[in-house]
Coordinates of C-alpha atoms in Angstrom, one line a residue:
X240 CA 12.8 0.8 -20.0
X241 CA 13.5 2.8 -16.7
X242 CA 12.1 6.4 -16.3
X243 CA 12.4 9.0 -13.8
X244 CA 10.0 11.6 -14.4
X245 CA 9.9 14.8 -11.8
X246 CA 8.8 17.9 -11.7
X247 CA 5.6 19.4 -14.3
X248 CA 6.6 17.1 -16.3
X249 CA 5.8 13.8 -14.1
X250 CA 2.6 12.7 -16.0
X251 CA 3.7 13.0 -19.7
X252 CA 3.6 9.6 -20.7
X253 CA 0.4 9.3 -18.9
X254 CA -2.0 12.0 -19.4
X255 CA -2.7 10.9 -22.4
X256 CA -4.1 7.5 -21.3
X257 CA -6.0 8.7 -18.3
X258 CA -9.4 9.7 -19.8
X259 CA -9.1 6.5 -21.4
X260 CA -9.4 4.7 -18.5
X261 CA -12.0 6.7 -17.0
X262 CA -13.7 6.6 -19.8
X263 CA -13.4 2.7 -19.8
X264 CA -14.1 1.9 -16.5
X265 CA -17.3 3.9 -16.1
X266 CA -18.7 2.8 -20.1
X267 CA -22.2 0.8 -20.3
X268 CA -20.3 -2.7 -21.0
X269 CA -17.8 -2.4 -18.1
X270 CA -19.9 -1.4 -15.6
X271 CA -20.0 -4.9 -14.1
X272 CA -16.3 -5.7 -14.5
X273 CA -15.5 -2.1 -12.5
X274 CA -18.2 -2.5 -10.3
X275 CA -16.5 -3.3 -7.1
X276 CA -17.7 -6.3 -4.9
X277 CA -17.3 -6.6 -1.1
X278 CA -16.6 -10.4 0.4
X279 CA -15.3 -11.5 3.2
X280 CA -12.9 -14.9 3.8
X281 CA -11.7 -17.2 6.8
X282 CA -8.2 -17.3 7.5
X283 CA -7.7 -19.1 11.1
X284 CA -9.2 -17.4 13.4
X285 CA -9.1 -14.1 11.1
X286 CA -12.6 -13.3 9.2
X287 CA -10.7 -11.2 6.0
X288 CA -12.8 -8.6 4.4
X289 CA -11.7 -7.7 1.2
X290 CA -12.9 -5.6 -2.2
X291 CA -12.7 -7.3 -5.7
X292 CA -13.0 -5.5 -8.6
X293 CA -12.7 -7.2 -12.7
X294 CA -12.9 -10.4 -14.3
X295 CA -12.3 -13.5 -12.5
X296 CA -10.4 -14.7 -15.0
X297 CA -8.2 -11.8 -15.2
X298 CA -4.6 -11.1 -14.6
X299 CA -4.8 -10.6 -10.9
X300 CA -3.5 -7.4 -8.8
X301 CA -3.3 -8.0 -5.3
X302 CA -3.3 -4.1 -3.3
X303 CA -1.8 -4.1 0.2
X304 CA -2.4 -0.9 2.7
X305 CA -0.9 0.7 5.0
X306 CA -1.4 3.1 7.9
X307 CA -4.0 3.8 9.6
X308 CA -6.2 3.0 6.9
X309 CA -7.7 -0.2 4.9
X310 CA -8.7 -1.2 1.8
X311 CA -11.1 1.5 1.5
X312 CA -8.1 4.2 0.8
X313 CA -8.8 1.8 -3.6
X314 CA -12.2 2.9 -3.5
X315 CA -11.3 5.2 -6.7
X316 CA -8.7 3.1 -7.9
X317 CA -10.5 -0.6 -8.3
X318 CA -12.8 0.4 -11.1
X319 CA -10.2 2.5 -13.3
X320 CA -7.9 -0.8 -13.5
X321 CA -11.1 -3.2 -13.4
X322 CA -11.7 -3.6 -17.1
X323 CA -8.4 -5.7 -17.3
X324 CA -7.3 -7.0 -14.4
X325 CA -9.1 -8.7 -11.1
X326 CA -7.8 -6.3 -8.6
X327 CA -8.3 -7.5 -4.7
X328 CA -7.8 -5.2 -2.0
X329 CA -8.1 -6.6 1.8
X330 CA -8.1 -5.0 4.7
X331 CA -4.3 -6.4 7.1
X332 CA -6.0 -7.4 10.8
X333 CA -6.2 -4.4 13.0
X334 CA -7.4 -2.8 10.3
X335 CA -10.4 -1.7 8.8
X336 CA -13.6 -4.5 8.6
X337 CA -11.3 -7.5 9.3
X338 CA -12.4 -9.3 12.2
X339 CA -9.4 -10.7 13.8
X340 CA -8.7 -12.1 17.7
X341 CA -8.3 -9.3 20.7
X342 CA -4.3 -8.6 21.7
X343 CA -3.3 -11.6 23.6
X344 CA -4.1 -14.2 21.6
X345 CA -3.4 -13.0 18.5
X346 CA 0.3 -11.5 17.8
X347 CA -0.1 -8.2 15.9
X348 CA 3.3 -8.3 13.7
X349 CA 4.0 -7.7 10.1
X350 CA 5.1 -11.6 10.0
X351 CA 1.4 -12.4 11.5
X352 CA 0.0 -10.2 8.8
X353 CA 1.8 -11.5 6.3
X354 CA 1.0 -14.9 7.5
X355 CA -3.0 -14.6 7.5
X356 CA -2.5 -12.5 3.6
X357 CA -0.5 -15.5 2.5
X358 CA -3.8 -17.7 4.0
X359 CA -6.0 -15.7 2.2
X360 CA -4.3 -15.9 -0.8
X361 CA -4.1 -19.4 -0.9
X362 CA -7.5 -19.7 0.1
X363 CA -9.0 -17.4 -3.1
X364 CA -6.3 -19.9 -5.3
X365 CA -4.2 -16.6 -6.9
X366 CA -0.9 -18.7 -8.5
X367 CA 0.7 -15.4 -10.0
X368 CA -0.4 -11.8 -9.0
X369 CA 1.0 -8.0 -9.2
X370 CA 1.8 -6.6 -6.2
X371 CA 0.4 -2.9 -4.9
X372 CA 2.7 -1.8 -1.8
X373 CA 2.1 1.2 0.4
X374 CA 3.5 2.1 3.7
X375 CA 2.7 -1.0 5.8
X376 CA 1.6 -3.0 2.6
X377 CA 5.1 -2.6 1.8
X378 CA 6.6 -5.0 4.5
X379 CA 3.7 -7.3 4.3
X380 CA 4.2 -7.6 0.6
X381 CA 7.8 -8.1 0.3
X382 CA 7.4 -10.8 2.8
X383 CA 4.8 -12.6 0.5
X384 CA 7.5 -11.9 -2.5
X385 CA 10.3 -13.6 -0.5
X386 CA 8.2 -16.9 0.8
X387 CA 7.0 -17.6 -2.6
X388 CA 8.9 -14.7 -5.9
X389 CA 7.4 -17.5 -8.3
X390 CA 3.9 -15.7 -8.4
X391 CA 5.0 -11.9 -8.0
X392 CA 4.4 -10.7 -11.3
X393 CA 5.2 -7.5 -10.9
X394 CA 5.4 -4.6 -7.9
X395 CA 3.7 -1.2 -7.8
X396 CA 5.5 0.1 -4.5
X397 CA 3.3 3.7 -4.2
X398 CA 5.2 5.2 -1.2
X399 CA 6.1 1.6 0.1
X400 CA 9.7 2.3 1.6
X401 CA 12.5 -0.9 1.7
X402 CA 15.2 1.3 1.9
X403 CA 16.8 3.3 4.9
X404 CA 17.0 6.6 2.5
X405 CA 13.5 6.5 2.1
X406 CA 13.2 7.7 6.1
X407 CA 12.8 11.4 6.6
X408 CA 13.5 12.7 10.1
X409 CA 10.2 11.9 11.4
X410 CA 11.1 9.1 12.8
X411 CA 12.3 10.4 16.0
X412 CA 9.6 8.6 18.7
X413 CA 9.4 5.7 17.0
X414 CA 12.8 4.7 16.4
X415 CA 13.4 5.8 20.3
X416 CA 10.9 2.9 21.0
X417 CA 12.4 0.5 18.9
X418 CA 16.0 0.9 20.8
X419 CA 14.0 1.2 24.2
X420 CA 10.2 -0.4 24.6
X421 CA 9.5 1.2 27.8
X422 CA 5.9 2.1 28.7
X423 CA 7.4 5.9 28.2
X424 CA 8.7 5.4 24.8
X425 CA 5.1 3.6 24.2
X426 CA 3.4 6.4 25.2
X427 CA 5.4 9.3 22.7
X428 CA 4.5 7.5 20.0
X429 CA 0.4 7.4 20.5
X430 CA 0.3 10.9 19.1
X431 CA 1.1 9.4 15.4
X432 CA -3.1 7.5 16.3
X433 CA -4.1 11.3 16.7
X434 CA -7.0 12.5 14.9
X435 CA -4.6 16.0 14.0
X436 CA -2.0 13.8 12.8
X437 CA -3.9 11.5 10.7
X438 CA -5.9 14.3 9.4
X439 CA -2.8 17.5 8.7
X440 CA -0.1 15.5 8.9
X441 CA -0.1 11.9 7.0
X442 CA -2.8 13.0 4.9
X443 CA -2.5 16.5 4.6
X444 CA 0.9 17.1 4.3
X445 CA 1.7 18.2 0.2
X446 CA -1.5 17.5 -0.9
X447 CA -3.6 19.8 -3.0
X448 CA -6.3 20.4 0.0
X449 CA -9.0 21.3 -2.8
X450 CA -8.9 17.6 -4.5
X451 CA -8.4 15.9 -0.8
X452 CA -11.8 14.3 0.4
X453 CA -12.2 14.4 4.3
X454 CA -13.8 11.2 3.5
X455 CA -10.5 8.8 3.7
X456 CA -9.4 10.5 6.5
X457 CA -11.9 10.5 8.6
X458 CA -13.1 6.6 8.6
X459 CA -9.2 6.1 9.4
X460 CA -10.0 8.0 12.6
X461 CA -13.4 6.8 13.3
X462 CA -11.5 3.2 13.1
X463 CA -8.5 4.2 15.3
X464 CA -11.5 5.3 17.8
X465 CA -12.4 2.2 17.9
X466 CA -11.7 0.0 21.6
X467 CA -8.3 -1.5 21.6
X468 CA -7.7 0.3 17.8
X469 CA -4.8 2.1 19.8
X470 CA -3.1 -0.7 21.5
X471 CA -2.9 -3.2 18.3
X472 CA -1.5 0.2 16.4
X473 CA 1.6 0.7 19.2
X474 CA 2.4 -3.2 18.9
X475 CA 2.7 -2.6 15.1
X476 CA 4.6 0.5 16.0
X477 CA 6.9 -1.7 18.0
X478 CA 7.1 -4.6 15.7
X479 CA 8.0 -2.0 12.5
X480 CA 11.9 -2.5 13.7
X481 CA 11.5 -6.1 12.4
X482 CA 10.9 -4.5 8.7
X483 CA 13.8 -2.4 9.1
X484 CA 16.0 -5.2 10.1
X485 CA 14.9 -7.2 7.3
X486 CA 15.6 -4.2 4.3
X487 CA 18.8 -6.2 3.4
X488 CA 16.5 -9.3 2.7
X489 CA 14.3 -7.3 0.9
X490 CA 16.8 -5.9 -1.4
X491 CA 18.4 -9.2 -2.3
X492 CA 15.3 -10.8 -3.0
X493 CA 15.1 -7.6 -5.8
X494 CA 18.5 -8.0 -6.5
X495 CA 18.1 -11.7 -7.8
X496 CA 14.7 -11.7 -9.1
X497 CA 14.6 -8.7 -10.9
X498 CA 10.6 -8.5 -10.9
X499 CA 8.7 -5.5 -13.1
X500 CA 8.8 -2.6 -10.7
X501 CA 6.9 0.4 -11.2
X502 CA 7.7 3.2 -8.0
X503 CA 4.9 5.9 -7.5
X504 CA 5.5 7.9 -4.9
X505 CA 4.1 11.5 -3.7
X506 CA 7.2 13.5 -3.4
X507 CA 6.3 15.3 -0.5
X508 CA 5.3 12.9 2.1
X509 CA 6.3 13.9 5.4
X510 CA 7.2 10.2 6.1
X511 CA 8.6 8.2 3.2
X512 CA 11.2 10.6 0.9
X513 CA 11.6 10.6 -2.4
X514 CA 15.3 8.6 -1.8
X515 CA 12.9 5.6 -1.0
X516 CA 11.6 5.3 -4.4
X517 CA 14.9 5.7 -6.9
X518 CA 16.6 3.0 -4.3
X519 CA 14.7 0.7 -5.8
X520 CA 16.5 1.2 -9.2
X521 CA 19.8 0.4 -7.2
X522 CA 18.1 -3.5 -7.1
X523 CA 16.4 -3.5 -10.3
X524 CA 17.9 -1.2 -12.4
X525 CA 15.0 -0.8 -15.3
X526 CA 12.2 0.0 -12.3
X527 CA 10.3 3.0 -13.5
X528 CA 10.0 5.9 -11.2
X529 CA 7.4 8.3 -11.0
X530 CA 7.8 11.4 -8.1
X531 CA 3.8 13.3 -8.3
X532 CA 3.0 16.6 -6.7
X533 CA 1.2 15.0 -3.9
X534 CA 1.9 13.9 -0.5
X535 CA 1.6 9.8 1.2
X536 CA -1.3 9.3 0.2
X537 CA -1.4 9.7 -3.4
X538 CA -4.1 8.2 -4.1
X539 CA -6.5 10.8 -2.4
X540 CA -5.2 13.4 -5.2
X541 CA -3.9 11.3 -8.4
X542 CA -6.1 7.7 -8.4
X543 CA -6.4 8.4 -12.1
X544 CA -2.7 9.4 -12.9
X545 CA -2.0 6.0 -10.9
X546 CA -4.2 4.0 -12.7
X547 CA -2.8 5.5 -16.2
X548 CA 0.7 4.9 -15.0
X549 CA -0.1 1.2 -13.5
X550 CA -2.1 0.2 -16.8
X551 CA 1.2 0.7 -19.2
X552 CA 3.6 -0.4 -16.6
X553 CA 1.6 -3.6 -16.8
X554 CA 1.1 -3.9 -20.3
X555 CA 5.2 -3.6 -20.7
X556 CA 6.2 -5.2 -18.0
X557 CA 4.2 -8.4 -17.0

C-alpha cells in the first residue's frame, strides 16, 4: 500500500509502535541482540570498520551513510531494529574509522566505494539484505542494487536523493565544479567541510535544536580535521557528477524491479527537497512516503519514529 503522510499528521501509523520498540530493544532478554558490536574487515587494501547490531541469523539490513559523517550517525538507531533484524552499518573509505590508502593510490569515487562495500559484503556472506540509503549512501547503494537487484530486499532511502527534483538550489558551487574542475571552482566548494556548515547548516537546518545532540556533529568535524580529510572530501565533491549522470540508471533499475521502498525524508533539508522523496513513487508506484518535521539528518531528531516506520515497512513489505 503506498502512503504519503505530511504535515502533524506524519507519524500516525507509527506512534503507536514506537514505545514498543524502545521498550523492546532496551528489555532484559534483548539486551544482547540490541547491544551493538564494533568489528572491523579487510577489503583490499581497505581495513572496513563497521557496527553490527541483532541476531546473526537475522534478516539482514545493510545502512549506508552519507556526508560528512559515518556509521556512527546509527548509534540510536541499531538497537531499536536489533531484536529482529542483523543491522550492519560501515563506515564508506574517507570516512569515519575505515582505514583506507592516502589520495594517489587509492581513487576516492562513489564507484570505488561501492566497489570496496560490495567486497565487504561478500566477504561477511549477506545473499539478500534491506538497503538504508542517505545522502552519499544513496549512490553507493543503488550501485550495489544495479550490480546484483537479486539480494536487495528492500530500500529505506532516508533523504537519499536519485532524482534531479530532489536538488534545492544549493547546489550552486558544486555543480560550477562539476562543469569546470579548476583549482578555483575546487576551492568554492571547501566551505561545505566547514565546521559552521556542518554544524548550522547540514545539521542544523529544520531541526528541533532542543532534541539535536552536538554530539554527531561534532565527531563529523573532528574527522574532517583530520590530515588529508579535506582533499579526499573535494574528490568526492568532484566525483558526485558521476551520480548525477547515472539517475536515469538508477530509476530504471526501480522501474523494472519494483523492490519494497520505504522514503523517509526530513522535509526541510536545506540540501535534498522533499520532490526527491515522492519521485520515487514515479518508479515504484506503491513506495511509502514519509515527510517528518526535521531537517537531513533525521535521525539526530526522530531515530525512534524511523525505527517504528522501518519495522512495519519491513514486516509488509519484505
Amino acid at each position: 500500500m503506498s502512503a504519503l503522510a505530511t504535515g502533524p499528521a506524519v507519524l500516525a501509523a507509527a506512534r503507536a509502535t514506537v514505545a514498543d520498540a524502545s521498550r523492546v530493544a532496551t528489555s532484559p532478554k534483548n539486551a544482547s541482540a540490541a547491544s551493538v558490536r564494533y568489528r572491523r574487515q579487510k577489503v583490499g587494501d581497505v581495513d572496513l570498520f563497521y557496527r553490527e547490531a541483532g541476531p546473526v541469523d537475522a534478516p539482514v539490513i545493510l545502512l549506508l551513510h552519507g556526508f560528512p559523517t559515518a556509521s556512527h550517525m546509527f548509534r540510536d538507531l541499531l538497537p531499536q531494529l536489533a531484536d529482529r533484524f542483523r543491522v550492519i552499518a560501515p563506515d564508506l573509505p574517507g570516512f569515519g574509522q575505515t582505514k583506507a590508502p592516502p589520495r594517489g593510490t587509492f581513487a576516492y569515487t562513489f564507484d570505488a566505494l561501492a566497489t570496496v562495500v560490495g567486497g565487504f559484503v561478500e566477504a561477511l556472506g549477506l545473499t539478500r539484505y534491506a538497503l538504508y540509503i542517505f545522502d552519499y549512501g544513496a549512490p553507493v547503494g543503488l550501485r550495489l542494487a544495479m550490480r546484483h537487484p537479486e539480494r536487495v530486499s528492500a530500500i529505506v532511502s532516508q533523504n537519499g536523493n536519485a532524482y534531479v527534483e530532489g536538488f534545492s538550489d544549493q547546489w550552486g558551487p558544486w555543480e560550477a565544479y562539476w562543469r569546470d574542475p579548476s583549482a578555483s571552482n575546487r576551492e568554492a566548494c571547501r566551505s561545505s567541510l566547514a565546521p559552521d556548515t556542518i554544524r548550522n547548516w547540514q545539521y542544523g537546518t529544520g531541526a528541533d535544536p532542543l532534541r539535536l545532540s552536538p554530539d554527531g556533529y561534532e565527531l563529523d568535524i573532528a574527522y574532517m580535521a583530520r590530515p588529508g580529510a579535506d582533499e579526499i572530501q573535494l574528490d568526492l565533491i568532484l566525483d558526485y557528477r558521476t551520480n548525477v549522470a547515472l539517475y536515469p540508471a538508477f530509476q530504471a533499475y526501480l522501474r523494472k524491479h519494483r523492490p519494497a521502498l520505504l522514503a523517509v525524508w526530513g522535509r526541510h533539508d536545506p540540501a535534498f527537497l522533499p520532490a526527491g522523496a515522492t519521485a520515487y513513487r514515479r518508479d515504484v508506484p506503491d513506495a511509502e512516503v514519509h515527510l517528518l518535521d526535521t531537517g537531513h539528518f533525521a535521525l539526530e531528531t526522530h531515530h525512534a519514529e524511523i525505527a517504528a516506520l522501518m519495522r512495519g515497512f519491513l514486516v509488509r513489505g519484505t
